[in-house]
PDB file of C-alpha atoms in Angstrom:
ATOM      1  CA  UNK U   1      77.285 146.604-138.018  1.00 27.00           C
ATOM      2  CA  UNK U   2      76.637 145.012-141.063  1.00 30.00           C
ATOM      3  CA  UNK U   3      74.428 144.903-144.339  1.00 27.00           C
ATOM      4  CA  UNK U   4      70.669 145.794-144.578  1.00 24.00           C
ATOM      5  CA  UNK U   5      68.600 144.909-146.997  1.00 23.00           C
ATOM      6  CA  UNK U   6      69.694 146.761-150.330  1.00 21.00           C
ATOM      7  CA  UNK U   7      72.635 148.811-149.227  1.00 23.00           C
ATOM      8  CA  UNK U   8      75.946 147.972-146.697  1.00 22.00           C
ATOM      9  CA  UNK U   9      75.750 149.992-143.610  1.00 21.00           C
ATOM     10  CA  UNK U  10      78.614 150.318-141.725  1.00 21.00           C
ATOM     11  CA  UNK U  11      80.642 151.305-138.369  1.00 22.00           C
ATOM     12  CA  UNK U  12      83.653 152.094-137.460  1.00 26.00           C
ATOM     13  CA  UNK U  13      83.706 152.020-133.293  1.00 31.00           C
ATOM     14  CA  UNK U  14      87.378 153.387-131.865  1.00 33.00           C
ATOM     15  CA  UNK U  15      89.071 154.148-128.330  1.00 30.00           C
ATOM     16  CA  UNK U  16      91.826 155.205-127.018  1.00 31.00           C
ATOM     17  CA  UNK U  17      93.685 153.961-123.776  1.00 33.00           C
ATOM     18  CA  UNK U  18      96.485 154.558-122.026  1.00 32.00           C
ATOM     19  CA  UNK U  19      98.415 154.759-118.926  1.00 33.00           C
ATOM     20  CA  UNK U  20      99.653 157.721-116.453  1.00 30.00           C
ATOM     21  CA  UNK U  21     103.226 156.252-115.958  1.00 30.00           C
ATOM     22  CA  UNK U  22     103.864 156.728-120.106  1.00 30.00           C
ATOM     23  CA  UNK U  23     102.150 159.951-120.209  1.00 30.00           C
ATOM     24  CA  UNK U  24     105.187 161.272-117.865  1.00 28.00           C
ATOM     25  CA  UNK U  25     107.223 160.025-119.959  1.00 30.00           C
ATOM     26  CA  UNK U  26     106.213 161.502-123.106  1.00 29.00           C
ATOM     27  CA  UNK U  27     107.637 164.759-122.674  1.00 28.00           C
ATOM     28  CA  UNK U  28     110.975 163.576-121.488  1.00 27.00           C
ATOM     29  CA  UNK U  29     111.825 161.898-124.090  1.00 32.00           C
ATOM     30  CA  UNK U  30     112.607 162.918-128.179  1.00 34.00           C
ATOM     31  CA  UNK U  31     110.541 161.101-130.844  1.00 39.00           C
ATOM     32  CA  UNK U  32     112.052 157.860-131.590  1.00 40.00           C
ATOM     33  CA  UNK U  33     110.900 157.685-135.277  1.00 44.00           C
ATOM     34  CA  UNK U  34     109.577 154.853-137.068  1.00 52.00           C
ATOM     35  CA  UNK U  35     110.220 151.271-135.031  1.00 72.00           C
ATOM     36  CA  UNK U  36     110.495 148.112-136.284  1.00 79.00           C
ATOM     37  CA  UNK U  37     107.497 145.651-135.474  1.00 83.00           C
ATOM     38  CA  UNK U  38     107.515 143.550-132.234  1.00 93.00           C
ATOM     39  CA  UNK U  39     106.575 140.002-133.393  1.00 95.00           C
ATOM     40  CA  UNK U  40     106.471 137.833-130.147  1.00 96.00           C
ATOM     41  CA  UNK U  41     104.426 140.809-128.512  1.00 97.00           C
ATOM     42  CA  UNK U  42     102.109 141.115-131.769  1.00 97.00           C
ATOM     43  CA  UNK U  43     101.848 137.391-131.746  1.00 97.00           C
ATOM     44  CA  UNK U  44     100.523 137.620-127.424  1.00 98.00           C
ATOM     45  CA  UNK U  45      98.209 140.173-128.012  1.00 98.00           C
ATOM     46  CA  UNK U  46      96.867 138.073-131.117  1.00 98.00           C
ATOM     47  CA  UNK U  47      96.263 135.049-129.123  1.00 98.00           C
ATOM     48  CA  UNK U  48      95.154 136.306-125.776  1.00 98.00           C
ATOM     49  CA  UNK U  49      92.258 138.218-128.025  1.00 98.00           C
ATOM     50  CA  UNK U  50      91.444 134.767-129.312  1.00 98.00           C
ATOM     51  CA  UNK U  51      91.263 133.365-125.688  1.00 98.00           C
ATOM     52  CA  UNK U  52      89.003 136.279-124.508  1.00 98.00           C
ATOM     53  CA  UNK U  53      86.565 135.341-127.573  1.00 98.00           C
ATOM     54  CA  UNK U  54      86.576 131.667-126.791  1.00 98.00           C
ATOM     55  CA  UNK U  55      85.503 132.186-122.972  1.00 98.00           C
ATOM     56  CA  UNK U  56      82.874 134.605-124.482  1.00 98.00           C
ATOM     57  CA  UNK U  57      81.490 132.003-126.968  1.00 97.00           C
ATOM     58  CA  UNK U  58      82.430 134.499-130.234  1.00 97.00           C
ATOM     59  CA  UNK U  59      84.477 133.029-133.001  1.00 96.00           C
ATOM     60  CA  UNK U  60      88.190 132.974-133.646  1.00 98.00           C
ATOM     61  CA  UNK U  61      90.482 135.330-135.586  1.00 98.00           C
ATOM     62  CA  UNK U  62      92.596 134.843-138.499  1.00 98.00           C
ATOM     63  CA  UNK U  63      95.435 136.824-138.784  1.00 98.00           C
ATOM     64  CA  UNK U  64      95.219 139.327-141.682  1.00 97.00           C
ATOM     65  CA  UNK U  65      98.717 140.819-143.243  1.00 97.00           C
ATOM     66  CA  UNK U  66      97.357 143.478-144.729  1.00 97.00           C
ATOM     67  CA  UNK U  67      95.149 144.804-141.659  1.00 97.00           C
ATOM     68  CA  UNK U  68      98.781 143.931-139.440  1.00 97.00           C
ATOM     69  CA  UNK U  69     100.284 145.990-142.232  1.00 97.00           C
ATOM     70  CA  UNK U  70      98.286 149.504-142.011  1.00 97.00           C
ATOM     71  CA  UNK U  71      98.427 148.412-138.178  1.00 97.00           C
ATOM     72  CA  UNK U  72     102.188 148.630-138.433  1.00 97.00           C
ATOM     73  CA  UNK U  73     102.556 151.486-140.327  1.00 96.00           C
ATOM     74  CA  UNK U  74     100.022 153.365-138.054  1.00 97.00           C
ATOM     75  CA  UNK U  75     101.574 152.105-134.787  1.00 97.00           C
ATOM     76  CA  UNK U  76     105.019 153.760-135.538  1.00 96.00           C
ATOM     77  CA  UNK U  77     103.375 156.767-136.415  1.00 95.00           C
ATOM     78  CA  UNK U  78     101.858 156.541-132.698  1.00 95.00           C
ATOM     79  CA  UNK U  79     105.499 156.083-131.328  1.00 95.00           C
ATOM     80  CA  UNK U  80     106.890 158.775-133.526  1.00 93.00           C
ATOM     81  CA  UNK U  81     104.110 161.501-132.146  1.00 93.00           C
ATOM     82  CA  UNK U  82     103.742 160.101-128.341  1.00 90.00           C
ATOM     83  CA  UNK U  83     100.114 160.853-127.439  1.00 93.00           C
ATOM     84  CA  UNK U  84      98.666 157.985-128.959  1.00 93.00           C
ATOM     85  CA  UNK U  85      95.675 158.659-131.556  1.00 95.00           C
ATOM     86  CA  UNK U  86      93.415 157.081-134.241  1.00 94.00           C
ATOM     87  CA  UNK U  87      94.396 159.702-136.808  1.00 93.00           C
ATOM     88  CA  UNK U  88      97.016 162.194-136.316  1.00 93.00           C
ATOM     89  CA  UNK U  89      97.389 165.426-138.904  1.00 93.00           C
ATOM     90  CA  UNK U  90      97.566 164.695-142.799  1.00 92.00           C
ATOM     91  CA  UNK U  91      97.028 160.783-142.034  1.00 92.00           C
ATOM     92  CA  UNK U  92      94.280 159.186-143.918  1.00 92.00           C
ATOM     93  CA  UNK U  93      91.691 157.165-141.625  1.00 92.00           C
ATOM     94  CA  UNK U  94      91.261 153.872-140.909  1.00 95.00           C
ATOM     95  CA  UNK U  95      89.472 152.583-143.543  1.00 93.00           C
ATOM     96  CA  UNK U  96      91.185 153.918-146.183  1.00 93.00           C
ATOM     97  CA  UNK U  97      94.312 153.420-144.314  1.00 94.00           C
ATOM     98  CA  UNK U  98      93.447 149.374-144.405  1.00 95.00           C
ATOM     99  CA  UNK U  99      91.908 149.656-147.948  1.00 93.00           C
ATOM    100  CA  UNK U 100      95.185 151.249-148.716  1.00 93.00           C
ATOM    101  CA  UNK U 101      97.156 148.094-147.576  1.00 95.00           C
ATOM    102  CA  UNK U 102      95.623 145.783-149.495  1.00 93.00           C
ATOM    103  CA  UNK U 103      92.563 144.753-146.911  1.00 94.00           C
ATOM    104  CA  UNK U 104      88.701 144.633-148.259  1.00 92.00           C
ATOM    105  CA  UNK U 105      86.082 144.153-145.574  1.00 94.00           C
ATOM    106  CA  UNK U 106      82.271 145.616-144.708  1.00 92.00           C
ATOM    107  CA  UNK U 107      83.423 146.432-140.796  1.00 94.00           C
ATOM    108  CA  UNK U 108      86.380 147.402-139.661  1.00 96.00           C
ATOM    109  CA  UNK U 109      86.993 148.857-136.152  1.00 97.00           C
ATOM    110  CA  UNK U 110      90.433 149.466-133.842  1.00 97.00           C
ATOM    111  CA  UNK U 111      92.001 149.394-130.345  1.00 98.00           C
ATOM    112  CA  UNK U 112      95.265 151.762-129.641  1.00 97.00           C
ATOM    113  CA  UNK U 113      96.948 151.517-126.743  1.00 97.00           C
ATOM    114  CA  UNK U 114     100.288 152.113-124.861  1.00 96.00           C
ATOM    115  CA  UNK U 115     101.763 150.139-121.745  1.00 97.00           C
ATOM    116  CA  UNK U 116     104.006 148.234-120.276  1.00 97.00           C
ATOM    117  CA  UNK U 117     103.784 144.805-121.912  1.00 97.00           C
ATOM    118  CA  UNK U 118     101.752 143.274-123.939  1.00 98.00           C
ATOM    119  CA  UNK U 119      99.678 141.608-121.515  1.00 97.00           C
ATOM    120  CA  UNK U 120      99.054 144.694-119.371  1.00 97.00           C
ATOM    121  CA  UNK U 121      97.720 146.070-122.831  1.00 98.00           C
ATOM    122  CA  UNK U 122      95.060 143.338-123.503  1.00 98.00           C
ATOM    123  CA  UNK U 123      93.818 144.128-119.878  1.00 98.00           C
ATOM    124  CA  UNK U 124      93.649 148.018-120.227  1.00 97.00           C
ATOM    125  CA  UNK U 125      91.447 146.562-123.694  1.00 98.00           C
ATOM    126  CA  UNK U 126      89.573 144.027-121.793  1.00 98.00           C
ATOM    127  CA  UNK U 127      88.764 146.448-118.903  1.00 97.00           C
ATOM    128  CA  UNK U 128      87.421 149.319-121.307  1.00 97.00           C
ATOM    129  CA  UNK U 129      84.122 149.230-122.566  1.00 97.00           C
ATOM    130  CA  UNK U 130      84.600 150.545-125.536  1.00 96.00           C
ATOM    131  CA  UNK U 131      87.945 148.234-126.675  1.00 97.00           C
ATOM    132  CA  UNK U 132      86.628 145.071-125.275  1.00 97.00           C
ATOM    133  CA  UNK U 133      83.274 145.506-127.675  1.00 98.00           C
ATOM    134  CA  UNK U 134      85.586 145.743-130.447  1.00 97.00           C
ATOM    135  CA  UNK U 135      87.623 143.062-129.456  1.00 98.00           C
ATOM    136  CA  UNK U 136      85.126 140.496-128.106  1.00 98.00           C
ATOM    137  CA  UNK U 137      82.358 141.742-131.474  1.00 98.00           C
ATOM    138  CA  UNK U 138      80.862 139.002-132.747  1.00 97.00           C
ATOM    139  CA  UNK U 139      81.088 140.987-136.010  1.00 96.00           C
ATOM    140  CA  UNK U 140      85.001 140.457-136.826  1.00 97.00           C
ATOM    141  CA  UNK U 141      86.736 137.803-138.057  1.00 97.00           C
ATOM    142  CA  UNK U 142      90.209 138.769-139.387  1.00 98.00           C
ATOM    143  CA  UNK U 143      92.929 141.152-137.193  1.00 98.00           C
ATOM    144  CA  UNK U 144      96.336 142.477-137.838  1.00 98.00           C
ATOM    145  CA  UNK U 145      98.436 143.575-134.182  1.00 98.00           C
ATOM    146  CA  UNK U 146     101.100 145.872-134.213  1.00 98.00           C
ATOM    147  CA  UNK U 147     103.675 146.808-131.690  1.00 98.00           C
ATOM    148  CA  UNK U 148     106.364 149.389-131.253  1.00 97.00           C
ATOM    149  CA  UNK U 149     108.536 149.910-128.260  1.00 96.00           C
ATOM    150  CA  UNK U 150     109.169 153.623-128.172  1.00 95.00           C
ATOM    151  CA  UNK U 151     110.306 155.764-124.742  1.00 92.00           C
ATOM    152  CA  UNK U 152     110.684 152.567-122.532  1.00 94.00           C
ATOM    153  CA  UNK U 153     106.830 151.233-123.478  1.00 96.00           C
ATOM    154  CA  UNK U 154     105.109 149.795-125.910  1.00 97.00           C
ATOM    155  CA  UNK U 155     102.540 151.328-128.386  1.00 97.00           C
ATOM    156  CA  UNK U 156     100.037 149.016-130.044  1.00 98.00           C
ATOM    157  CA  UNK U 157      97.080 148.693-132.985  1.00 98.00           C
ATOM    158  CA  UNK U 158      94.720 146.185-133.610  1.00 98.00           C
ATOM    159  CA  UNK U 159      92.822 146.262-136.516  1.00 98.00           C
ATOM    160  CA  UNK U 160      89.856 144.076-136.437  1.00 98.00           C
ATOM    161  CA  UNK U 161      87.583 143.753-139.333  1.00 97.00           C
ATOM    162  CA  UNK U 162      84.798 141.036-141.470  1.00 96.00           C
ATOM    163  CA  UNK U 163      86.684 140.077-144.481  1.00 94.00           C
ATOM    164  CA  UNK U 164      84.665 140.111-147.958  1.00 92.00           C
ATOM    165  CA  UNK U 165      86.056 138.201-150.833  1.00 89.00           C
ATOM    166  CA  UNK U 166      87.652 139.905-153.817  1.00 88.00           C
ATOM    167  CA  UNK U 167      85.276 139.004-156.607  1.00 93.00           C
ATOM    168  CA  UNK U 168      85.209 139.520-160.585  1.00 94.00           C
ATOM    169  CA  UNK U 169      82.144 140.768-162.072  1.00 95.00           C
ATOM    170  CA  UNK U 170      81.877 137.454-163.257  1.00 96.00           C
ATOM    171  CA  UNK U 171      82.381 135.995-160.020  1.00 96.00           C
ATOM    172  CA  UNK U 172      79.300 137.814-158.223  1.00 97.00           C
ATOM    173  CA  UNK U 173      77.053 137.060-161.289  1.00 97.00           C
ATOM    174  CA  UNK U 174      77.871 133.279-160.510  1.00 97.00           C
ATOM    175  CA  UNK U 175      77.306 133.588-156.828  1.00 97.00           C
ATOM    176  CA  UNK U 176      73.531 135.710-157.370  1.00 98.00           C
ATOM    177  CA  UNK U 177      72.786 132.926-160.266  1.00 97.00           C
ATOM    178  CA  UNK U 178      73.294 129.737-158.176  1.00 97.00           C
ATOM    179  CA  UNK U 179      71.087 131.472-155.742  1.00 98.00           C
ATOM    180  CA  UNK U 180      68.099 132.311-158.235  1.00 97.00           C
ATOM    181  CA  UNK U 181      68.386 128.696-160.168  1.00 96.00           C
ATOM    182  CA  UNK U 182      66.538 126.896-157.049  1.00 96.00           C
ATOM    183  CA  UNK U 183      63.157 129.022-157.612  1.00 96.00           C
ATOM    184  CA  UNK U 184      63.182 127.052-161.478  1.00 95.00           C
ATOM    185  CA  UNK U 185      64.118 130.346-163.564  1.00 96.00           C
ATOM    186  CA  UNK U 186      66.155 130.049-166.521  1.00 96.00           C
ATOM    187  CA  UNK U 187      69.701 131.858-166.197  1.00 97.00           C
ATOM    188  CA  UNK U 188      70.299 133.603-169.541  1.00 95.00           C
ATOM    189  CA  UNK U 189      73.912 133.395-170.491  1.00 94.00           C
ATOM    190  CA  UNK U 190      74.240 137.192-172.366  1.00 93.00           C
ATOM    191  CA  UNK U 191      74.248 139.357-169.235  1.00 94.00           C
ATOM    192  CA  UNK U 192      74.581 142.446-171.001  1.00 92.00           C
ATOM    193  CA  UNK U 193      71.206 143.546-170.091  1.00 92.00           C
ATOM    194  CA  UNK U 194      71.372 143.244-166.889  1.00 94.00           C
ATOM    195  CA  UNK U 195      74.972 144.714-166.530  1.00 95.00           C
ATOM    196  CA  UNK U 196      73.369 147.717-168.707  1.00 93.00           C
ATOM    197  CA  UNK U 197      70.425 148.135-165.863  1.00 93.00           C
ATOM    198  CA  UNK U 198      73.165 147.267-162.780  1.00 94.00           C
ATOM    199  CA  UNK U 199      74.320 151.009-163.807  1.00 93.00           C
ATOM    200  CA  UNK U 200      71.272 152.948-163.285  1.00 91.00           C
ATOM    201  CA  UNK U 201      69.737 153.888-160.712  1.00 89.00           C
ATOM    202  CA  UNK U 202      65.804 153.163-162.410  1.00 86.00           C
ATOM    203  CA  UNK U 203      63.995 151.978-165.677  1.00 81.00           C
ATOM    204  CA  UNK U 204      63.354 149.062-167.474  1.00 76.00           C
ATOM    205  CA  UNK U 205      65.533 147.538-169.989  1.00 74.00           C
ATOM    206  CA  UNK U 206      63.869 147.122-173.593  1.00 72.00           C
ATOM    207  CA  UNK U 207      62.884 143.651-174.495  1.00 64.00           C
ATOM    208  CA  UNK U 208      65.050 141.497-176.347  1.00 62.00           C
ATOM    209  CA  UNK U 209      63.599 138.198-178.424  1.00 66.00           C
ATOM    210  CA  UNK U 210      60.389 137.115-177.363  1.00 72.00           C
ATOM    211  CA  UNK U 211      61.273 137.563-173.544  1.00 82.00           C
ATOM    212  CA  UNK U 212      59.634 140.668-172.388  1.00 86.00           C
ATOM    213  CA  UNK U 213      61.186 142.061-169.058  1.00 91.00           C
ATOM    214  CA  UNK U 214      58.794 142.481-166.222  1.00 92.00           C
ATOM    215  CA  UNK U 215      60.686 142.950-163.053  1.00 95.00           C
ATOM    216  CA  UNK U 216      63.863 144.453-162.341  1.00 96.00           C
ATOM    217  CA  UNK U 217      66.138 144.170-158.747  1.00 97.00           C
ATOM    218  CA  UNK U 218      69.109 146.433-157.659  1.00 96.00           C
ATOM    219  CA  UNK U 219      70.783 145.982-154.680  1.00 96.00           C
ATOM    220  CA  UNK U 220      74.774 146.140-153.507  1.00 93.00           C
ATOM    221  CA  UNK U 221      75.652 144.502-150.524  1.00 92.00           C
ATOM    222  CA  UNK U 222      79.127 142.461-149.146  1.00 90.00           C
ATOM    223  CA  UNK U 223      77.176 139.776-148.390  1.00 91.00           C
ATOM    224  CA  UNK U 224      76.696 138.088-151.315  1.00 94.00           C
ATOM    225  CA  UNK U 225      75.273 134.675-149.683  1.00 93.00           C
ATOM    226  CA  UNK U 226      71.080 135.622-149.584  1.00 95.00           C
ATOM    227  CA  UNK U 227      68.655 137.425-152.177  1.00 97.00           C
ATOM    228  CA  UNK U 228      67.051 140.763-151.154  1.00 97.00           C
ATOM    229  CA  UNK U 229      63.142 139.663-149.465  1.00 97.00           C
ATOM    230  CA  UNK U 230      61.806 141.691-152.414  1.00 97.00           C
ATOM    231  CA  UNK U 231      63.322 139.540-155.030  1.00 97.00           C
ATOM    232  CA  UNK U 232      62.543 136.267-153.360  1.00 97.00           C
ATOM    233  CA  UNK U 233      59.137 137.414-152.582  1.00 97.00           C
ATOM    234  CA  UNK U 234      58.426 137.655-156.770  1.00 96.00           C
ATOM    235  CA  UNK U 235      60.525 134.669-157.602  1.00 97.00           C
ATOM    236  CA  UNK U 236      58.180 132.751-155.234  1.00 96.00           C
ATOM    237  CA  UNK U 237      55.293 133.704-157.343  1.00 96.00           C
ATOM    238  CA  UNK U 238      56.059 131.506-160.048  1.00 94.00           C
ATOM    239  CA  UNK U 239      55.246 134.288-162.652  1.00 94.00           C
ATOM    240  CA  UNK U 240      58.547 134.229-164.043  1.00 95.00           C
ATOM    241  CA  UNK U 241      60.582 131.774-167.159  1.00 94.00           C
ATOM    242  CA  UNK U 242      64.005 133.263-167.046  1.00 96.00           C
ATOM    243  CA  UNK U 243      66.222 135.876-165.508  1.00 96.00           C
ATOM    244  CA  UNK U 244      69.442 137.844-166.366  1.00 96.00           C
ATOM    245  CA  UNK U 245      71.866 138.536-163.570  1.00 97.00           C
ATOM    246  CA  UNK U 246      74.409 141.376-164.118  1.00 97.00           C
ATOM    247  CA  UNK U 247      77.218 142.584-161.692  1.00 97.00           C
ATOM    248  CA  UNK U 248      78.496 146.375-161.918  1.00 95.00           C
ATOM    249  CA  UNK U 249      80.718 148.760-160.284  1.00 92.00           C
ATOM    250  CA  UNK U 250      79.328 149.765-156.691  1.00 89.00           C
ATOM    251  CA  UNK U 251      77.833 153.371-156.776  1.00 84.00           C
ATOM    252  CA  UNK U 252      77.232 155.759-153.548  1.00 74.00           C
ATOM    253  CA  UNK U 253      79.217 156.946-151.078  1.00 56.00           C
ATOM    254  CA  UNK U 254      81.252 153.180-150.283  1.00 57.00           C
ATOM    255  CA  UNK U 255      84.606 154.682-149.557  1.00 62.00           C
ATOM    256  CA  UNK U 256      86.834 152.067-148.830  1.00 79.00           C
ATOM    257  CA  UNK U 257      84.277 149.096-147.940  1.00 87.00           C
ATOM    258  CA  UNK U 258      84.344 146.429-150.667  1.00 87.00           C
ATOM    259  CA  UNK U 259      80.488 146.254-151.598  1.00 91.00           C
ATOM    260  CA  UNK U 260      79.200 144.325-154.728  1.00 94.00           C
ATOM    261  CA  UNK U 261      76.619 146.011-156.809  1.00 96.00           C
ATOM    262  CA  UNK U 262      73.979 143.438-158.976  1.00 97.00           C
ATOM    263  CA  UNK U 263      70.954 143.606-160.870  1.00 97.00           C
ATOM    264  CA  UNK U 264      68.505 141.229-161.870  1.00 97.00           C
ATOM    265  CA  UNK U 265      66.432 141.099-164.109  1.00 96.00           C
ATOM    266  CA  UNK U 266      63.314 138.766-164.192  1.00 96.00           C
ATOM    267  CA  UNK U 267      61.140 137.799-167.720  1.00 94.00           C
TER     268      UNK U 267
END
C-alpha cells in the first residue's frame, strides 16, 4: 500500500518458499557461515523479475545497493541457519533491516527462497501467490537480490520497495510551496511559524504583522507531489492573501518509513 490522505499507511507482505530436495539436505550438512554474494545469479534473478513485469504491463526496477545490501547481509544469515526465514532470533526486521542499510522508502516487501538455480527460484516466486504479488506489485520500483550458495543450493532475498527521496526541511518546504503558488497565495519567506505549528499536534499560531492566521493544515506523507483535498478545497475559495509553509520532523509511530511531516499555514 501506499499513502492516504494525511498519514502514510503501509505494508509489508512476505513468503517463504522452498524445496523438498534442500530440506534433506539441511540436516546433513554443518552451517557454512557467512557466503560471499553470487553476482551473475543476483544479476538473473534481477532481470527475469523485470521480464515478468514487462509481460504483466507493471513498470521496471532499478537496482537499489542499499536494499541488495540488507538483502546480502540477510541472505547469509539464511545460509548460516538452513531453514530459510524472514527474521531469525535477535535479527531486526525488514524494515529496519533496509533502513539500517542506508534505504528510505514508504513500501517495502520480500521474497526468500532456496533452490537449485536461479531460474528454478524465480519460478518457485512466479508460481506462489504470495511472492509473485510482491514481485509483479505495481507498487515497487527499486530491488536489491541476493544470493548465497550454501549445502549444494542456493539461498536468495529480494527486497523490493517504492523509493522516497531524501529531502532537507528546506527541500519539502520548496516542493509544498511550488504546489500552493498556482492557487495565487503569497509564499512568505520566514517559515518559522509554520515550522513552530508543523510540531504540534493542534492550535493556531498568534498573528504576526497585519496578517492574521485563519487556517492551519498538518499532514505527513512520502508523497510529496499533491496537497491534502482539505487544503485545496480552502485554497480554492479564494479567501486567502498569503501562506507560510513549514517542514518538521515526522511524529507517530513511522519506524523506519521515510515520511515528511508539513504544515501550512493560510492568512
Amino acid at each position: 500500500m501506499g499513502s492516504n490522505g494525511r498519514a502514510i499507511l503501509f505494508a509489508i507482505v512476505v513468503a517463504a518458499g522452498c524445496g523438498s530436495a534442500a530440506q534433506a539436505q539441511w540436516a546433513a550438512r554443518p552451517n557454512s557461515g557467512n557466503q560471499a554474494n553470487l553476482q551473475a545469479e543476483s544479476e538473473q534473478l534481477f532481470a527475469l523479475a523485470n521480464q515478468a513485469r514487462a509481460r504483466a504491463g507493471v513498470g521496471q526496477l532499478q537496482w537499489d545497493l542499499a536494499l541488495a545490501a540488507a538483502a546480502l547481509k540477510h541472505c547469509q544469515r539464511m545460509a548460516a541457519e538452513g531453514p530459510i526465514s524472514h527474521r531469525y532470533g535477535g535479527e531486526e526486521d525488514l524494515k529496519v533491516r533496509a533502513a539500517g542499510a542506508g534505504a528510505s522508502f514508504s513500501v517495502i516487501e520480500e521474497n526468500v527462497a532456496v533452490g537449485p538455480s536461479a531460474a528454478a527460484i524465480h519460478e518457485m516466486w512466479m508460481e506462489s501467490p504470495g511472492h509473485r504479488e510482491n514481485l509483479l506489485s505495481p507498487e515497487v520500483d527499486r530491488v536489491g537480490v541476493a544470493v548465497v550458495a550454501a549445502r549444494g543450493v542456493l539461498y536468495a532475498v529480494a527486497d523490493y520497495a517504492r523509493a522516497v527521496e531524501q529531502l532537507s526541511a528546506a527541500e519539502v518546504e520548496a516542493r509544498v510551496a511550488a504546489l500552493v503558488t498556482p492557487s495565487g497565495v503569497t509564499i512568505l519567506q520566514d517559515p518559522s511559524a509554520a515550522r513552530a505549528a508543523c510540531t504540534v499536534d493542534q492550535g493556531m499560531p498568534r498573528a504576526t504583522g497585519a496578517l492574521q492566521p485563519h487556517f492551519i493544515m498538518r499532514w505527513q506523507d512520502a508523497d510529496l507531489s499533491h496537497l491534502p483535498q482539505e487544503l485545496v478545497d480552502n485554497l480554492q475559495t479564494g479567501r486567502y492573501r498569503a501562506a507560510d509553509v513549514g517542514s518538521c520532523p515526522a511524529q507517530g509511530d513511522g519506524g523506519a518509513f521515510t515520511v515528511y511531516r508539513v504544515a501550512v499555514i493560510l492568512y
